[in-house]
Coordinates of C-alpha atoms and ligand atoms in Angstrom, one line a residue:
M1 CA 19.2 55.0 -59.8
V2 CA 15.4 54.9 -60.3
E3 CA 15.7 51.2 -61.3
N4 CA 17.7 50.5 -58.1
A5 CA 15.1 52.4 -56.0
D6 CA 12.3 50.4 -57.7
R7 CA 14.0 47.2 -56.9
L8 CA 14.5 48.2 -53.3
I9 CA 10.9 49.2 -53.0
R10 CA 9.8 45.8 -54.5
Q11 CA 12.2 43.9 -52.2
N12 CA 11.0 45.8 -49.2
R13 CA 7.3 45.1 -50.1
L14 CA 8.0 41.4 -50.5
L15 CA 9.8 41.3 -47.2
T16 CA 7.0 43.2 -45.5
E17 CA 4.5 40.8 -47.0
D18 CA 6.5 37.9 -45.8
L19 CA 6.8 39.3 -42.4
N20 CA 3.1 40.0 -42.2
R21 CA 2.4 36.4 -43.3
R22 CA 4.7 35.1 -40.6
T23 CA 3.1 37.3 -38.1
D24 CA -0.3 36.1 -39.2
H25 CA 0.8 32.5 -38.8
L26 CA 2.1 33.2 -35.3
A27 CA -1.1 35.0 -34.4
A28 CA -3.1 32.0 -35.8
I29 CA -1.1 29.5 -33.7
G30 CA -1.5 31.8 -30.7
T31 CA -5.2 32.0 -31.2
V32 CA -5.6 28.3 -31.5
A33 CA -3.3 27.7 -28.5
A34 CA -5.2 30.2 -26.4
A35 CA -8.5 28.5 -27.3
V36 CA -7.4 25.0 -26.6
S37 CA -5.6 25.6 -23.4
Q38 CA -8.7 26.7 -21.6
S39 CA -10.0 23.3 -20.6
L40 CA -8.9 19.9 -19.7
D41 CA -12.3 18.4 -20.7
L42 CA -11.6 16.3 -23.8
N43 CA -14.9 16.8 -25.6
R44 CA -14.9 20.5 -24.9
T45 CA -11.2 20.9 -26.1
L46 CA -12.1 18.9 -29.3
H47 CA -14.9 21.3 -30.2
T48 CA -13.1 24.5 -29.2
A49 CA -10.0 23.5 -31.0
L50 CA -11.9 22.6 -34.2
Q51 CA -13.7 25.9 -34.2
A52 CA -10.5 27.9 -33.5
V53 CA -8.7 26.2 -36.4
L54 CA -11.6 26.7 -38.9
N55 CA -11.8 30.4 -37.9
T56 CA -8.0 30.8 -38.3
V57 CA -7.6 29.1 -41.7
G58 CA -11.0 30.3 -43.0
A59 CA -12.5 26.9 -43.8
E60 CA -16.2 26.0 -43.6
A61 CA -15.8 22.5 -42.5
G62 CA -13.4 20.3 -40.6
G63 CA -12.9 17.3 -38.4
I64 CA -10.6 15.9 -35.7
S65 CA -9.9 12.2 -35.5
L66 CA -7.9 10.5 -32.7
I67 CA -5.9 7.3 -32.9
D68 CA -7.4 4.6 -30.7
E69 CA -4.3 2.4 -30.3
A70 CA -6.0 -0.4 -28.4
A71 CA -8.6 -0.8 -31.2
G72 CA -6.1 -0.1 -34.0
E73 CA -8.4 2.6 -35.5
V74 CA -8.6 6.3 -36.4
V75 CA -11.9 7.6 -34.8
L76 CA -13.6 10.8 -35.8
R77 CA -14.3 12.7 -32.5
A78 CA -15.3 16.2 -33.7
Q79 CA -16.8 17.5 -37.0
H80 CA -18.2 20.8 -38.2
G81 CA -19.9 21.7 -41.5
W82 CA -20.6 18.1 -42.6
V83 CA -23.9 16.7 -44.0
Q84 CA -23.8 13.4 -42.1
D85 CA -23.2 12.9 -38.4
F86 CA -20.0 10.8 -38.0
V87 CA -19.4 11.5 -34.4
T88 CA -22.5 10.2 -32.6
K89 CA -22.0 6.9 -34.3
P90 CA -18.3 7.5 -34.9
M91 CA -16.5 7.0 -38.2
R92 CA -13.8 4.4 -37.4
I93 CA -11.1 3.8 -40.0
P94 CA -8.7 0.9 -39.4
L95 CA -5.2 2.2 -39.0
G96 CA -3.4 2.2 -42.3
E97 CA -6.5 2.5 -44.6
G98 CA -7.7 5.4 -46.7
M99 CA -6.4 8.9 -46.8
S100 CA -5.9 9.0 -43.0
G101 CA -3.7 5.8 -43.4
H102 CA -1.6 7.7 -45.9
V103 CA -1.2 10.8 -43.6
I104 CA -0.2 8.6 -40.7
A105 CA 2.1 6.2 -42.6
N106 CA 4.0 9.0 -44.2
D107 CA 3.7 11.5 -41.4
T108 CA 2.7 14.2 -43.9
V109 CA 0.0 16.6 -44.9
I110 CA -2.2 15.7 -47.8
V111 CA -4.1 18.3 -49.9
E112 CA -6.8 17.7 -52.5
N113 CA -7.9 20.9 -54.2
D114 CA -10.1 19.2 -56.8
F115 CA -11.6 16.3 -54.9
D116 CA -13.8 14.7 -57.5
H117 CA -15.0 11.7 -55.4
S118 CA -13.6 9.3 -58.0
E119 CA -11.2 7.4 -55.8
P120 CA -12.3 4.6 -53.5
L121 CA -12.5 5.6 -49.8
A122 CA -12.2 3.7 -46.6
V123 CA -15.6 5.1 -45.6
P124 CA -17.6 5.1 -48.9
S125 CA -20.4 7.3 -47.5
F126 CA -17.9 10.2 -47.3
H127 CA -18.6 10.6 -51.0
N128 CA -22.0 12.0 -50.0
E129 CA -20.3 15.0 -48.4
P130 CA -20.1 17.9 -50.9
F131 CA -16.5 18.7 -50.3
R132 CA -14.3 19.7 -53.3
S133 CA -11.2 20.8 -51.3
L134 CA -9.7 19.0 -48.4
A135 CA -6.5 19.0 -46.3
M136 CA -5.4 16.6 -43.6
A137 CA -2.5 17.1 -41.2
P138 CA -1.1 14.7 -38.6
M139 CA -1.2 15.9 -35.0
H140 CA 1.8 15.1 -32.8
A141 CA 2.2 14.8 -29.1
R142 CA 4.9 13.2 -27.0
G143 CA 6.9 12.3 -30.1
K144 CA 4.2 10.4 -31.9
I145 CA 1.1 10.9 -34.1
V146 CA -2.0 11.1 -31.9
G147 CA -4.6 12.0 -34.6
I148 CA -5.5 13.9 -37.7
L149 CA -6.8 17.4 -38.2
S150 CA -8.8 18.0 -41.4
I151 CA -10.2 21.0 -43.1
M152 CA -12.7 21.0 -46.0
S153 CA -14.5 23.3 -48.4
R154 CA -17.2 23.0 -50.9
S155 CA -15.2 25.1 -53.4
T156 CA -12.3 23.8 -55.4
N157 CA -8.7 25.2 -55.0
K158 CA -9.5 26.5 -51.6
F159 CA -6.3 25.6 -49.7
N160 CA -3.0 27.2 -50.8
A161 CA 0.5 26.6 -49.5
E162 CA 0.0 29.2 -46.8
T163 CA -3.1 27.6 -45.4
I164 CA -1.4 24.3 -45.3
E165 CA 1.6 25.7 -43.5
V166 CA -0.8 27.2 -40.8
L167 CA -2.7 23.9 -40.6
R168 CA 0.5 22.0 -40.1
A169 CA 1.6 24.3 -37.4
V170 CA -1.7 24.4 -35.4
A171 CA -2.2 20.6 -35.8
D172 CA 0.5 20.0 -33.2
T173 CA -0.8 22.6 -30.8
V174 CA -4.2 20.9 -31.0
G175 CA -2.6 17.5 -30.7
I176 CA -0.8 18.4 -27.5
A177 CA -3.9 20.0 -26.0
L178 CA -6.0 16.9 -26.8
D179 CA -3.3 14.6 -25.5
N180 CA -3.2 16.5 -22.2
A181 CA -7.0 16.3 -21.9
R182 CA -6.9 12.6 -22.7
L183 CA -4.2 12.0 -20.0
Y184 CA -6.1 14.1 -17.5
E185 CA -9.3 12.1 -18.2
A186 CA -7.5 8.8 -17.8
S187 CA -6.0 9.9 -14.5
V188 CA -9.3 11.1 -13.2
E189 CA -10.9 7.8 -14.3
N190 CA -8.1 5.9 -12.5
E191 CA -8.6 8.0 -9.4
T192 CA -12.4 7.4 -9.5
Q193 CA -11.9 3.7 -9.8
L194 CA -9.4 3.6 -7.0
S195 CA -11.6 5.7 -4.8
A196 CA -14.5 3.4 -5.5
V197 CA -12.4 0.4 -4.4
L198 CA -11.2 2.2 -1.3
H199 CA -14.6 3.3 -0.2
S200 CA -16.3 0.0 -0.8
T201 CA -13.8 -2.2 1.0
A202 CA -14.8 -3.8 4.3
D203 CA -11.5 -2.9 5.8
G204 CA -10.9 0.6 7.3
I205 CA -8.1 2.4 5.5
I206 CA -6.2 5.5 6.5
A207 CA -3.2 6.8 4.5
T208 CA -0.8 9.4 5.8
H209 CA 2.0 11.5 4.3
Q210 CA 5.6 10.9 5.3
N211 CA 5.2 13.5 8.1
G212 CA 2.2 11.7 9.5
R213 CA -0.5 14.0 8.1
I214 CA -3.7 12.2 7.2
R215 CA -4.2 12.2 3.4
L216 CA -7.1 9.8 3.1
I217 CA -9.6 8.0 5.3
N218 CA -12.2 5.7 3.8
Q219 CA -15.8 5.2 4.9
T220 CA -15.2 2.0 6.8
A221 CA -12.5 3.7 8.8
E222 CA -14.8 6.6 9.6
Y223 CA -17.4 4.1 10.8
L224 CA -15.0 1.9 12.8
L225 CA -13.4 4.9 14.6
N226 CA -16.6 6.9 14.7
V227 CA -15.0 10.0 13.1
E228 CA -15.7 12.2 10.1
S229 CA -13.1 12.4 7.4
E230 CA -13.4 16.2 7.2
D231 CA -12.3 16.4 10.9
M232 CA -9.3 14.2 10.1
L233 CA -7.9 15.2 6.7
D234 CA -4.6 17.1 6.6
L235 CA -4.3 16.8 10.4
P236 CA -1.1 15.3 11.8
L237 CA -2.0 11.9 13.3
R238 CA -0.9 13.3 16.7
E239 CA -3.8 15.9 16.6
A240 CA -6.4 13.6 15.0
P241 CA -9.6 13.2 17.1
L242 CA -9.0 9.4 17.6
P243 CA -9.4 7.3 20.8
A244 CA -6.2 7.9 22.7
N245 CA -5.0 4.3 22.8
I246 CA -5.3 3.9 19.0
R247 CA -3.6 7.2 18.4
D248 CA -0.7 6.4 20.7
S249 CA -0.2 2.9 19.2
L250 CA -0.3 4.4 15.7
L251 CA 2.2 7.1 16.6
F252 CA 4.5 4.5 18.0
A253 CA 4.1 2.3 14.9
L254 CA 4.9 5.3 12.7
S255 CA 7.9 6.3 14.7
S256 CA 9.2 2.8 14.8
R257 CA 12.6 2.4 13.3
A258 CA 11.6 -0.8 11.4
E259 CA 10.3 1.2 8.4
E260 CA 10.8 -1.7 6.1
S261 CA 8.1 -4.0 7.6
N262 CA 4.6 -4.1 8.8
N263 CA 3.6 -3.3 12.3
I264 CA 0.6 -5.3 13.6
F265 CA -1.3 -4.8 16.9
R266 CA -4.8 -5.0 18.3
V267 CA -6.6 -2.3 20.2
S268 CA -9.8 -2.3 22.2
L269 CA -12.4 0.5 21.8
E270 CA -14.5 2.0 24.5
D271 CA -17.6 0.1 23.2
E272 CA -15.6 -3.2 23.7
R273 CA -15.0 -3.7 20.0
I274 CA -11.5 -5.0 19.1
L275 CA -9.7 -3.7 16.1
S276 CA -6.7 -5.4 14.4
V277 CA -4.4 -2.7 13.0
V278 CA -1.7 -3.2 10.3
V279 CA 0.6 -0.3 9.7
S280 CA 2.7 -0.5 6.5
P281 CA 5.1 1.9 4.9
I282 CA 4.3 3.1 1.3
Y283 CA 7.3 3.2 -1.0
V284 CA 8.0 5.4 -4.0
E285 CA 11.0 5.2 -6.3
S286 CA 13.4 7.9 -5.4
Q287 CA 14.0 10.5 -8.1
V288 CA 17.5 11.0 -7.0
D289 CA 19.0 7.6 -6.6
Q290 CA 18.0 3.9 -7.2
D291 CA 16.6 3.4 -3.7
S292 CA 12.9 3.6 -2.9
V293 CA 11.9 6.0 -0.1
T294 CA 8.9 5.9 2.2
D295 CA 6.2 8.3 1.1
G296 CA 4.0 7.7 4.1
W297 CA 2.0 5.0 5.7
V298 CA -1.1 3.0 5.1
I299 CA -3.1 1.9 8.1
V300 CA -5.6 -1.0 7.7
L301 CA -8.2 -1.6 10.4
Q302 CA -10.3 -4.7 10.8
D303 CA -13.0 -5.3 13.3
V304 CA -12.0 -8.6 14.9
T305 CA -14.4 -8.5 17.8
H306 CA -16.1 -11.7 16.6
L307 CA -12.8 -13.4 16.4
H308 CA -11.9 -12.2 19.8
Q309 CA -15.2 -13.5 21.2
A310 CA -14.6 -16.9 19.6
E311 CA -11.1 -16.9 21.1
K312 CA -12.6 -16.2 24.5
A313 CA -15.3 -18.9 24.3
R314 CA -12.6 -21.4 23.3
T315 CA -10.4 -20.3 26.2
Q316 CA -13.2 -20.7 28.7
F317 CA -13.9 -24.2 27.4
I318 CA -10.3 -25.3 27.5
Q319 CA -9.7 -23.9 30.9
A320 CA -12.7 -25.7 32.3
A321 CA -11.5 -28.9 30.7
A322 CA -7.9 -28.4 31.9
H323 CA -9.1 -28.1 35.5
D324 CA -10.9 -31.4 35.2
M325 CA -8.0 -33.2 33.7
R326 CA -5.3 -32.0 36.0
N327 CA -6.4 -33.9 39.1
P328 CA -6.6 -37.4 37.5
L329 CA -3.2 -36.8 35.9
G330 CA -1.7 -36.1 39.3
V331 CA -3.2 -39.3 40.6
T332 CA -1.8 -41.3 37.5
L333 CA 1.7 -39.9 38.1
N334 CA 1.6 -40.9 41.7
A335 CA 0.4 -44.4 40.8
L336 CA 3.2 -44.8 38.2
D337 CA 5.7 -43.7 40.8
M338 CA 4.4 -46.2 43.3
L339 CA 4.4 -48.9 40.6
K340 CA 8.1 -48.1 39.9
N341 CA 9.0 -48.5 43.5
A342 CA 6.9 -51.6 44.0
S343 CA 7.8 -55.1 42.7
A344 CA 7.1 -54.3 39.0
G345 CA 10.0 -51.8 39.2
Q346 CA 12.5 -54.6 39.5
D347 CA 12.0 -55.6 35.9
P348 CA 14.1 -53.3 33.6
T349 CA 11.5 -53.5 30.7
A350 CA 8.7 -52.7 33.1
R351 CA 10.7 -49.7 34.5
E352 CA 11.3 -48.4 31.0
I353 CA 7.6 -48.6 30.1
I354 CA 6.8 -46.9 33.4
D355 CA 9.3 -44.1 32.5
I356 CA 7.8 -43.6 29.1
A357 CA 4.3 -43.4 30.5
A358 CA 5.5 -40.9 33.2
T359 CA 7.2 -38.7 30.6
G360 CA 4.0 -38.6 28.5
V361 CA 1.9 -37.8 31.5
S362 CA 4.3 -35.0 32.6
R363 CA 4.2 -33.5 29.1
I364 CA 0.4 -33.4 29.2
Q365 CA 0.7 -31.9 32.7
S366 CA 3.0 -29.1 31.5
L367 CA 0.6 -28.3 28.7
I368 CA -2.2 -28.1 31.2
D369 CA 0.0 -26.1 33.5
D370 CA 0.5 -23.6 30.7
L371 CA -3.2 -23.4 30.2
L372 CA -3.7 -22.8 33.9
N373 CA -1.0 -20.2 33.9
L374 CA -2.9 -18.4 31.3
E375 CA -6.0 -18.6 33.3
H376 CA -4.2 -17.3 36.4
L377 CA -2.8 -14.5 34.4
E378 CA -6.2 -13.6 33.0
S379 CA -7.9 -13.8 36.4
G380 CA -5.1 -12.0 38.2
Y381 CA -4.7 -14.9 40.6
G382 CA -1.3 -15.1 42.2
F383 CA -0.1 -12.0 40.4
S384 CA 1.9 -9.6 42.5
L385 CA 3.7 -6.4 41.5
Q386 CA 7.0 -5.5 43.2
R387 CA 9.6 -2.9 42.6
V388 CA 12.1 -4.6 40.3
D389 CA 15.6 -3.7 39.2
V390 CA 15.6 -4.8 35.5
Y391 CA 19.4 -5.4 35.2
P392 CA 19.6 -8.5 37.5
L393 CA 16.4 -9.7 35.9
V394 CA 18.0 -9.6 32.5
E395 CA 21.1 -11.4 33.8
K396 CA 19.0 -14.1 35.4
V397 CA 17.1 -14.7 32.2
S398 CA 20.3 -14.6 30.1
A399 CA 21.9 -17.2 32.4
E400 CA 18.8 -19.4 32.1
I401 CA 18.8 -19.4 28.3
S402 CA 22.5 -19.8 28.0
P403 CA 22.5 -23.7 27.6
R404 CA 20.2 -23.4 24.6
L405 CA 22.4 -20.8 23.1
V406 CA 25.5 -23.0 23.5
E407 CA 23.7 -26.1 22.2
K408 CA 22.9 -24.3 18.8
K409 CA 26.1 -22.2 18.8
L410 CA 24.1 -19.0 18.7
T411 CA 25.7 -15.6 19.2
Y412 CA 23.9 -13.7 21.9
R413 CA 24.0 -9.9 22.5
V414 CA 22.4 -7.9 25.2
D415 CA 21.8 -4.2 24.4
L416 CA 20.7 -2.2 27.5
P417 CA 20.5 1.6 28.1
P418 CA 22.3 2.6 31.3
D419 CA 19.5 4.4 33.0
I420 CA 16.4 2.1 33.3
P421 CA 14.6 3.0 36.5
D422 CA 13.1 0.3 38.7
L423 CA 9.7 -0.9 37.5
H424 CA 6.6 -2.3 39.1
L425 CA 6.5 -5.9 37.8
D426 CA 5.7 -9.4 38.7
E427 CA 9.3 -10.6 38.3
D428 CA 8.5 -14.3 37.8
W429 CA 6.0 -13.7 35.1
I430 CA 8.2 -11.2 33.2
A431 CA 11.1 -13.7 33.4
R432 CA 8.7 -16.4 32.0
A433 CA 7.7 -14.1 29.2
L434 CA 11.2 -13.1 28.2
L435 CA 12.3 -16.8 28.4
N436 CA 9.4 -17.7 26.0
Y437 CA 10.6 -15.1 23.5
L438 CA 14.2 -16.2 23.9
E439 CA 13.4 -19.9 23.8
N440 CA 11.4 -19.4 20.5
A441 CA 14.3 -17.4 19.0
C442 CA 16.7 -20.3 19.9
K443 CA 14.2 -22.9 18.6
Y444 CA 13.5 -21.3 15.3
T445 CA 16.8 -19.7 14.4
Q446 CA 19.3 -21.9 12.5
H447 CA 22.6 -23.1 14.0
G448 CA 25.2 -20.3 14.3
G449 CA 22.5 -17.6 14.1
E450 CA 22.3 -14.4 16.1
I451 CA 20.0 -13.3 18.9
T452 CA 19.8 -9.9 20.5
L453 CA 18.0 -8.9 23.7
R454 CA 17.5 -5.2 23.4
L455 CA 15.9 -2.9 25.8
F456 CA 15.1 0.8 25.1
M457 CA 12.9 3.5 26.5
N458 CA 10.5 5.5 24.4
D459 CA 8.3 8.1 26.2
S460 CA 6.7 6.3 29.1
L461 CA 7.4 2.8 27.8
L462 CA 10.2 0.3 28.2
H463 CA 10.6 -1.8 25.1
V464 CA 12.0 -5.3 25.5
E465 CA 12.8 -6.8 22.1
V466 CA 14.2 -10.2 21.2
I467 CA 15.7 -9.9 17.7
D468 CA 16.8 -13.0 15.7
N469 CA 18.0 -13.6 12.2
G470 CA 16.0 -16.7 11.8
P471 CA 13.5 -17.7 9.1
G472 CA 11.0 -14.8 9.8
I473 CA 7.3 -15.2 9.7
P474 CA 4.8 -14.8 6.7
V475 CA 2.8 -11.6 7.0
E476 CA -0.5 -13.5 6.9
A477 CA 0.5 -15.5 10.0
Q478 CA 1.8 -12.5 12.0
S479 CA -1.6 -11.2 13.2
R480 CA -2.5 -14.6 14.6
L481 CA 0.8 -15.6 16.3
F482 CA -0.3 -14.5 19.8
E483 CA -3.4 -16.6 19.6
R484 CA -3.5 -19.7 21.7
F485 CA -2.5 -22.9 20.0
Y486 CA -1.6 -21.0 16.8
R487 CA 1.6 -22.4 15.2
A488 CA 3.0 -20.9 12.1
T489 CA 5.7 -23.5 11.6
D490 CA 5.0 -26.5 9.4
D491 CA 8.1 -28.3 10.7
S492 CA 6.6 -31.0 12.9
T493 CA 10.0 -31.8 14.4
V494 CA 10.0 -28.5 16.2
E495 CA 8.2 -29.3 19.5
G496 CA 5.8 -26.8 20.9
T497 CA 2.2 -26.2 22.1
G498 CA 1.5 -22.9 20.4
L499 CA 1.0 -21.4 23.9
G500 CA 4.3 -19.6 24.5
L501 CA 3.4 -16.4 22.8
A502 CA -0.1 -16.3 24.2
I503 CA 1.5 -16.4 27.6
V504 CA 3.8 -13.5 26.8
K505 CA 0.8 -11.5 25.6
S506 CA -1.1 -12.2 28.7
V507 CA 1.9 -11.3 30.9
A508 CA 2.3 -8.0 29.0
E509 CA -1.3 -7.1 29.2
A510 CA -1.5 -8.0 32.9
H511 CA 1.2 -5.3 33.3
G512 CA -0.7 -2.8 31.3
G513 CA 1.6 -3.2 28.3
G514 CA 1.5 -4.9 25.0
V515 CA 3.3 -7.1 22.5
Y516 CA 4.3 -6.5 18.9
I517 CA 6.1 -8.3 16.1
R518 CA 8.1 -7.1 13.1
S519 CA 9.2 -9.7 10.7
K520 CA 9.8 -10.4 7.1
P521 CA 10.2 -14.0 5.7
G522 CA 13.8 -14.8 5.3
Q523 CA 15.0 -11.7 7.3
G524 CA 14.5 -12.6 10.9
S525 CA 12.0 -11.5 13.5
T526 CA 11.7 -9.0 16.2
F527 CA 9.4 -9.8 19.1
G528 CA 8.6 -6.9 21.4
L529 CA 7.0 -6.3 24.7
T530 CA 6.2 -2.9 26.2
L531 CA 6.0 -2.1 29.9
M532 CA 5.0 1.1 31.5
I533 CA 7.8 3.0 33.1
T534 CA 5.7 5.3 35.3
S535 CA 4.8 4.1 38.8
D536 CA 1.2 4.1 37.5
A537 CA 1.9 0.6 36.3
A538 CA 1.5 -0.5 39.9
A539 CA -2.1 0.5 39.8
V540 CA -2.9 -1.7 36.7
Ligands
LIG601 P1 5.4 -22.8 19.8 O1 5.2 -23.7 21.0 O2 4.8 -23.4 18.6 O3 6.7 -22.3 19.7 P2 4.6 -20.1 20.4 O4 3.3 -19.5 20.8 O5 5.7 -19.9 21.2 O6 4.3 -21.6 20.1 O7 4.9 -19.6 18.9 C1 3.8 -19.6 17.9 C2 4.4 -19.8 16.6 O8 5.1 -18.6 16.2 C3 5.4 -20.9 16.4 O9 4.8 -22.1 16.1 C4 6.3 -20.4 15.3 O10 5.7 -20.8 14.1 C5 6.2 -18.9 15.4 N1 7.4 -18.3 16.0 C6 7.6 -17.9 17.3 N2 8.8 -17.3 17.5 C7 9.4 -17.4 16.3 C8 10.7 -16.9 15.9 N3 11.6 -16.3 16.7 N4 11.0 -17.1 14.6 C9 10.2 -17.7 13.7 N5 8.9 -18.1 14.1 C10 8.6 -18.0 15.4

């Protein structure tokens, strides 16, 4: 009986000791975890962690080394209780060498309880340290070894199995804390670099969330728009203190259905500066399916006032020259006509030569006419607004383009809402503009392609869009398309003057509206024109 009771008491004592030991281990891990989770600062975490570990295992000295994968080295980052300073000028051990190499290669803890400094070391000066016991444990994070946690003592036989067990357990806690701090530092560094790039670029940049709230505005954008970022951040674009015309155009661009492409337009500021604006969607990979989804927009602003002024100077020069050339050309055409009717006209070869000359002269004349048209539009000469029913206008334009459609076997669709009110327009100019868009769509779209003329109303604007499934236009060319003489095509067989779109733009602006383009190379183009629906348009 007594024997049994003694055995039970002994067993109970052993169990209690075991339990206490386990509890101590858990407490030790808890202490270290609490200490290292207080900061995301890597240096601070290194020192707090080392101190907490040394207190917990009762060692006088220790060190933490991290693996520098890029350099292929194990680098001592924190030490305590050593004679020499191996951190300021760090101890770097090539991966695979020395005791640390052994720990990493075998993913194991090594213990030396009678370190007599007889074996060769990767860093020979370590022999000057007075340690007689040492233990090194690998630290893991995200499934791999990220470094080594070491403890040392000047006495022999300092580290027993229990200390080693605790060391092994806390090593991973420290590893994870250091890895988090390292990741955090890397992300802060990335953010700082990105922010430096954003703030030093010469372009204005505004980024918005998916719902249009402003998430970032760089210094150039603040300067160009004369706003302060603190007045803009987190505000919906709709409420941002921006010039009304910019805000409206941006809102339209953001609400546009063509989320997949850039939206480019120009706006004038009150102080007569002109900004070119590019609005592009930002994509992120969807967590749910394979598709990418829009995460917001980035708006890039460039001051193009100098370009605009150069454009204006060029226009003035061309228009003056066009005036001077028009009269002599008229005289030449008359003279050719008279020559054809006179005796030289009896000779078929002479007639043919006269016809060739007359065709060339008329082509130059139509170029000059286009230039003068532009001048008229800009000066407002011969421009008269009338109340116009849009439906017959669309019919007339569609009938006029029909031979070109037939010639290239193009499918043509007209998509009209049923309730467009009468607008105040110069019918001839608007018809000219629509024909220019449609003629381009016919010209640049391949045989058998598709063209849609689509009208829709949005707030106080009527949008007229010509959509084709032709070759599309490179992004870098898009912002220049509406400039005079600008041609994006390198196909010299496609005839053109580069004035068609400039005329459309002038027509739209003369009506108080604007033009826009959405296009992706290889995926067709949408050319748009906006007209004001309100009767205020008459006053423009
Ligand atoms: P052009 O006389 O060259 O057609 P425009 O001013 O009408 O002059 O057009 C300018 C340029 O825009 C063209 O040279 C062409 O490169 C491009 N472009 C216009 N419309 C389209 C379209 N529907 N598809 C592809 N490119 C187009």
